[in-house]
Amino acid sequence: MLHPIRHTLKDKTPLYVFVSVLFLMGVVFGALMVNALTLEQQQDISRYLGDFFLSINEGGVEFQTQAFWDVAALHLKWLGLIWLLGLSVIGLPGILILDFLKGVLIGFTVGCLVGQYTWKGLLFALVSVAPHNLIVIPALLIASVAAIGFSLNIIRSRVLMSRTGQATRPFLSYTGLTLAMAAVLLAVSSFETWVTPVMMKWVTPLIA
């Protein structure tokens, strides 16, 4: 299972650069979206965040940590969609859109926190958004590059469409790498489920 990971890391550097830049563009776009919000939308977000932080600080019932499988399912669904899109040539643009959207979500989340609470919002983002995403994002980008590479391989080698033997090895390599990333995401989900909420409770008193 480690062989496909080493292979994709070594031979697909241009693709890694491309999807990483695309992701970063999404982060910037998401952060800029915060400035495009109307005053009413900003006030709604401010009220929501205020209630959320107050609930965490007081240990209210509104703040309930997600179950492990809920967190894991969210990450695995994203990974599974990337894997499915990689199986077809027409799914190639969808992979790029998912990478961009992931960046937008993170950029918008951090942008809202910083916009409402300045350095305190940044501190909260560092403990609630950053830790698990430092692993989740690389895992998804690795899976995306593998999916793009598999799609491009289909385009370059039409023989894969007619010779099952030729298609088996690339498919198994691609699927093996995806399964390895799934295992990584499961491990990260445990951190996000049991450690991240504790870190959030440590920082929230500074905000609430």
Short mmCIF file of C-alpha atoms in Angstrom, two decimals:
data_model
loop_
_atom_site.label_atom_id
_atom_site.label_comp_id
_atom_site.label_asym_id
_atom_site.label_seq_id
_atom_site.Cartn_x
_atom_site.Cartn_y
_atom_site.Cartn_z
CA MET A 1 0.00 0.00 0.00
CA LEU A 2 2.96 2.31 0.58
CA HIS A 3 4.24 1.86 -2.98
CA PRO A 4 1.43 3.84 -4.67
CA ILE A 5 1.90 6.62 -2.13
CA ARG A 6 5.62 6.87 -2.85
CA HIS A 7 4.91 6.72 -6.57
CA THR A 8 2.40 9.54 -6.57
CA LEU A 9 4.58 11.71 -4.31
CA LYS A 10 7.62 11.27 -6.56
CA ASP A 11 6.24 11.36 -10.09
CA LYS A 12 3.37 13.84 -9.87
CA THR A 13 4.94 16.96 -8.44
CA PRO A 14 3.40 19.30 -11.09
CA LEU A 15 -0.06 18.01 -10.23
CA TYR A 16 0.59 18.56 -6.53
CA VAL A 17 1.62 22.13 -7.22
CA PHE A 18 -1.47 22.68 -9.36
CA VAL A 19 -4.04 21.33 -6.87
CA SER A 20 -2.28 23.06 -3.97
CA VAL A 21 -2.44 26.42 -5.76
CA LEU A 22 -6.09 25.74 -6.62
CA PHE A 23 -6.83 24.99 -2.97
CA LEU A 24 -5.04 28.14 -1.81
CA MET A 25 -7.01 30.17 -4.35
CA GLY A 26 -10.15 28.75 -2.77
CA VAL A 27 -8.94 29.79 0.69
CA VAL A 28 -8.31 33.35 -0.52
CA PHE A 29 -11.65 33.46 -2.31
CA GLY A 30 -13.46 32.21 0.79
CA ALA A 31 -11.78 34.82 2.96
CA LEU A 32 -12.70 37.57 0.50
CA MET A 33 -16.32 36.40 0.50
CA VAL A 34 -16.58 37.57 4.11
CA ASN A 35 -16.07 41.16 2.98
CA ALA A 36 -18.85 40.75 0.42
CA LEU A 37 -21.46 39.91 3.05
CA THR A 38 -24.19 42.43 3.72
CA LEU A 39 -24.47 44.11 7.12
CA GLU A 40 -27.48 41.97 7.97
CA GLN A 41 -25.61 38.77 7.09
CA GLN A 42 -22.64 39.87 9.19
CA GLN A 43 -24.93 40.56 12.13
CA ASP A 44 -26.56 37.12 11.76
CA ILE A 45 -23.13 35.46 11.76
CA SER A 46 -22.07 37.53 14.76
CA ARG A 47 -25.14 36.46 16.73
CA TYR A 48 -24.65 32.82 15.78
CA LEU A 49 -20.99 32.83 16.79
CA GLY A 50 -21.78 34.69 20.01
CA ASP A 51 -24.40 32.11 21.00
CA PHE A 52 -22.07 29.29 20.01
CA PHE A 53 -19.16 30.56 22.11
CA LEU A 54 -21.46 31.26 25.05
CA SER A 55 -22.82 27.73 24.85
CA ILE A 56 -19.31 26.26 24.85
CA ASN A 57 -18.20 28.46 27.73
CA GLU A 58 -21.21 27.57 29.86
CA GLY A 59 -21.29 23.93 28.84
CA GLY A 60 -24.80 24.31 27.49
CA VAL A 61 -26.74 21.64 25.68
CA GLU A 62 -26.46 23.59 22.43
CA PHE A 63 -22.80 22.63 22.28
CA GLN A 64 -22.64 18.92 21.71
CA THR A 65 -19.56 17.24 20.31
CA GLN A 66 -20.16 15.21 17.20
CA ALA A 67 -19.98 11.44 17.32
CA PHE A 68 -16.85 9.87 15.87
CA TRP A 69 -18.66 8.24 12.95
CA ASP A 70 -20.42 11.50 12.07
CA VAL A 71 -17.07 13.24 11.76
CA ALA A 72 -15.48 10.31 9.95
CA ALA A 73 -18.42 9.97 7.56
CA LEU A 74 -18.06 13.60 6.49
CA HIS A 75 -14.39 13.15 5.59
CA LEU A 76 -14.90 9.73 3.99
CA LYS A 77 -17.78 10.97 1.83
CA TRP A 78 -15.53 13.73 0.48
CA LEU A 79 -12.76 11.21 -0.17
CA GLY A 80 -15.16 8.71 -1.74
CA LEU A 81 -16.53 11.34 -4.11
CA ILE A 82 -13.00 12.18 -5.24
CA TRP A 83 -12.35 8.46 -5.83
CA LEU A 84 -15.53 8.05 -7.86
CA LEU A 85 -14.82 11.13 -9.98
CA GLY A 86 -11.34 9.81 -10.70
CA LEU A 87 -12.79 6.69 -12.31
CA SER A 88 -14.14 8.67 -15.25
CA VAL A 89 -12.64 11.27 -17.54
CA ILE A 90 -15.71 13.50 -17.25
CA GLY A 91 -15.23 13.58 -13.48
CA LEU A 92 -11.86 15.33 -13.77
CA PRO A 93 -13.28 18.88 -13.50
CA GLY A 94 -15.33 17.77 -10.50
CA ILE A 95 -12.15 16.86 -8.60
CA LEU A 96 -10.74 20.33 -9.18
CA ILE A 97 -14.02 21.93 -8.09
CA LEU A 98 -13.99 19.90 -4.85
CA ASP A 99 -10.44 21.01 -4.05
CA PHE A 100 -11.38 24.63 -4.69
CA LEU A 101 -14.56 24.36 -2.60
CA LYS A 102 -12.63 22.84 0.30
CA GLY A 103 -10.40 25.88 0.26
CA VAL A 104 -13.40 28.21 0.09
CA LEU A 105 -15.01 26.57 3.14
CA ILE A 106 -11.86 26.88 5.23
CA GLY A 107 -11.12 30.42 4.06
CA PHE A 108 -14.67 31.57 4.77
CA THR A 109 -14.72 29.96 8.23
CA VAL A 110 -11.41 31.50 9.28
CA GLY A 111 -12.35 34.80 7.65
CA CYS A 112 -15.58 35.00 9.65
CA LEU A 113 -13.81 34.26 12.92
CA VAL A 114 -11.06 36.81 12.29
CA GLY A 115 -13.53 39.38 10.96
CA GLN A 116 -15.70 39.17 14.07
CA TYR A 117 -13.10 38.62 16.81
CA THR A 118 -9.73 39.68 15.29
CA TRP A 119 -6.82 37.94 17.03
CA LYS A 120 -9.13 36.05 19.37
CA GLY A 121 -10.94 34.64 16.35
CA LEU A 122 -7.61 33.68 14.83
CA LEU A 123 -6.65 31.91 18.06
CA PHE A 124 -9.92 29.98 18.05
CA ALA A 125 -9.36 29.03 14.40
CA LEU A 126 -5.90 27.74 15.28
CA VAL A 127 -7.33 25.27 17.80
CA SER A 128 -10.64 24.39 16.11
CA VAL A 129 -9.95 24.51 12.36
CA ALA A 130 -6.22 24.19 11.85
CA PRO A 131 -5.10 21.06 13.77
CA HIS A 132 -7.08 18.34 12.00
CA ASN A 133 -7.02 20.15 8.65
CA LEU A 134 -3.23 20.04 8.69
CA ILE A 135 -3.70 16.32 8.01
CA VAL A 136 -7.08 16.25 6.27
CA ILE A 137 -6.10 18.69 3.52
CA PRO A 138 -2.86 16.90 2.49
CA ALA A 139 -4.72 13.58 2.54
CA LEU A 140 -7.44 14.92 0.26
CA LEU A 141 -4.90 16.56 -2.03
CA ILE A 142 -2.96 13.30 -2.32
CA ALA A 143 -6.20 11.50 -3.17
CA SER A 144 -7.07 14.23 -5.69
CA VAL A 145 -3.71 13.94 -7.43
CA ALA A 146 -4.10 10.17 -7.60
CA ALA A 147 -7.61 10.59 -9.05
CA ILE A 148 -6.42 13.13 -11.63
CA GLY A 149 -3.49 10.90 -12.53
CA PHE A 150 -5.77 7.91 -13.02
CA SER A 151 -8.11 9.93 -15.24
CA LEU A 152 -5.20 11.23 -17.30
CA ASN A 153 -3.90 7.69 -17.59
CA ILE A 154 -7.22 6.65 -19.11
CA ILE A 155 -7.01 9.52 -21.57
CA ARG A 156 -3.42 8.69 -22.59
CA SER A 157 -3.95 4.96 -22.83
CA ARG A 158 -7.18 3.98 -24.52
CA VAL A 159 -5.90 0.44 -24.36
CA LEU A 160 -7.06 0.45 -20.73
CA MET A 161 -10.60 0.46 -22.00
CA SER A 162 -10.18 -2.81 -23.88
CA ARG A 163 -7.59 -4.81 -21.93
CA THR A 164 -8.63 -5.73 -18.46
CA GLY A 165 -5.14 -6.87 -17.48
CA GLN A 166 -3.68 -3.49 -18.32
CA ALA A 167 -6.34 -1.70 -16.30
CA THR A 168 -6.10 -3.82 -13.17
CA ARG A 169 -2.74 -2.66 -11.83
CA PRO A 170 -3.36 1.12 -12.12
CA PHE A 171 -6.82 0.68 -10.63
CA LEU A 172 -5.52 -1.33 -7.67
CA SER A 173 -2.75 1.19 -7.09
CA TYR A 174 -5.22 4.06 -7.21
CA THR A 175 -7.69 2.32 -4.93
CA GLY A 176 -4.95 1.25 -2.51
CA LEU A 177 -3.79 4.84 -2.11
CA THR A 178 -7.36 5.99 -1.54
CA LEU A 179 -7.81 3.35 1.17
CA ALA A 180 -4.59 4.50 2.82
CA MET A 181 -5.91 8.08 2.88
CA ALA A 182 -9.18 6.75 4.33
CA ALA A 183 -7.23 5.20 7.20
CA VAL A 184 -5.48 8.53 7.79
CA LEU A 185 -8.81 10.35 7.84
CA LEU A 186 -10.22 7.87 10.35
CA ALA A 187 -7.28 8.56 12.65
CA VAL A 188 -7.73 12.31 12.27
CA SER A 189 -11.45 11.97 12.96
CA SER A 190 -10.68 10.55 16.40
CA PHE A 191 -8.55 13.62 17.18
CA GLU A 192 -11.28 15.93 15.88
CA THR A 193 -13.92 14.13 17.95
CA TRP A 194 -12.22 13.93 21.33
CA VAL A 195 -9.35 16.42 21.40
CA THR A 196 -10.54 19.41 19.37
CA PRO A 197 -13.62 20.11 21.58
CA VAL A 198 -11.39 20.19 24.66
CA MET A 199 -9.07 22.70 22.99
CA MET A 200 -12.07 24.78 21.99
CA LYS A 201 -13.24 24.92 25.61
CA TRP A 202 -9.80 26.13 26.69
CA VAL A 203 -9.84 29.09 24.31
CA THR A 204 -13.53 30.06 24.39
CA PRO A 205 -13.40 31.94 27.75
CA LEU A 206 -11.15 34.52 26.06
CA ILE A 207 -13.92 35.21 23.54
CA ALA A 208 -17.16 34.69 25.45
#
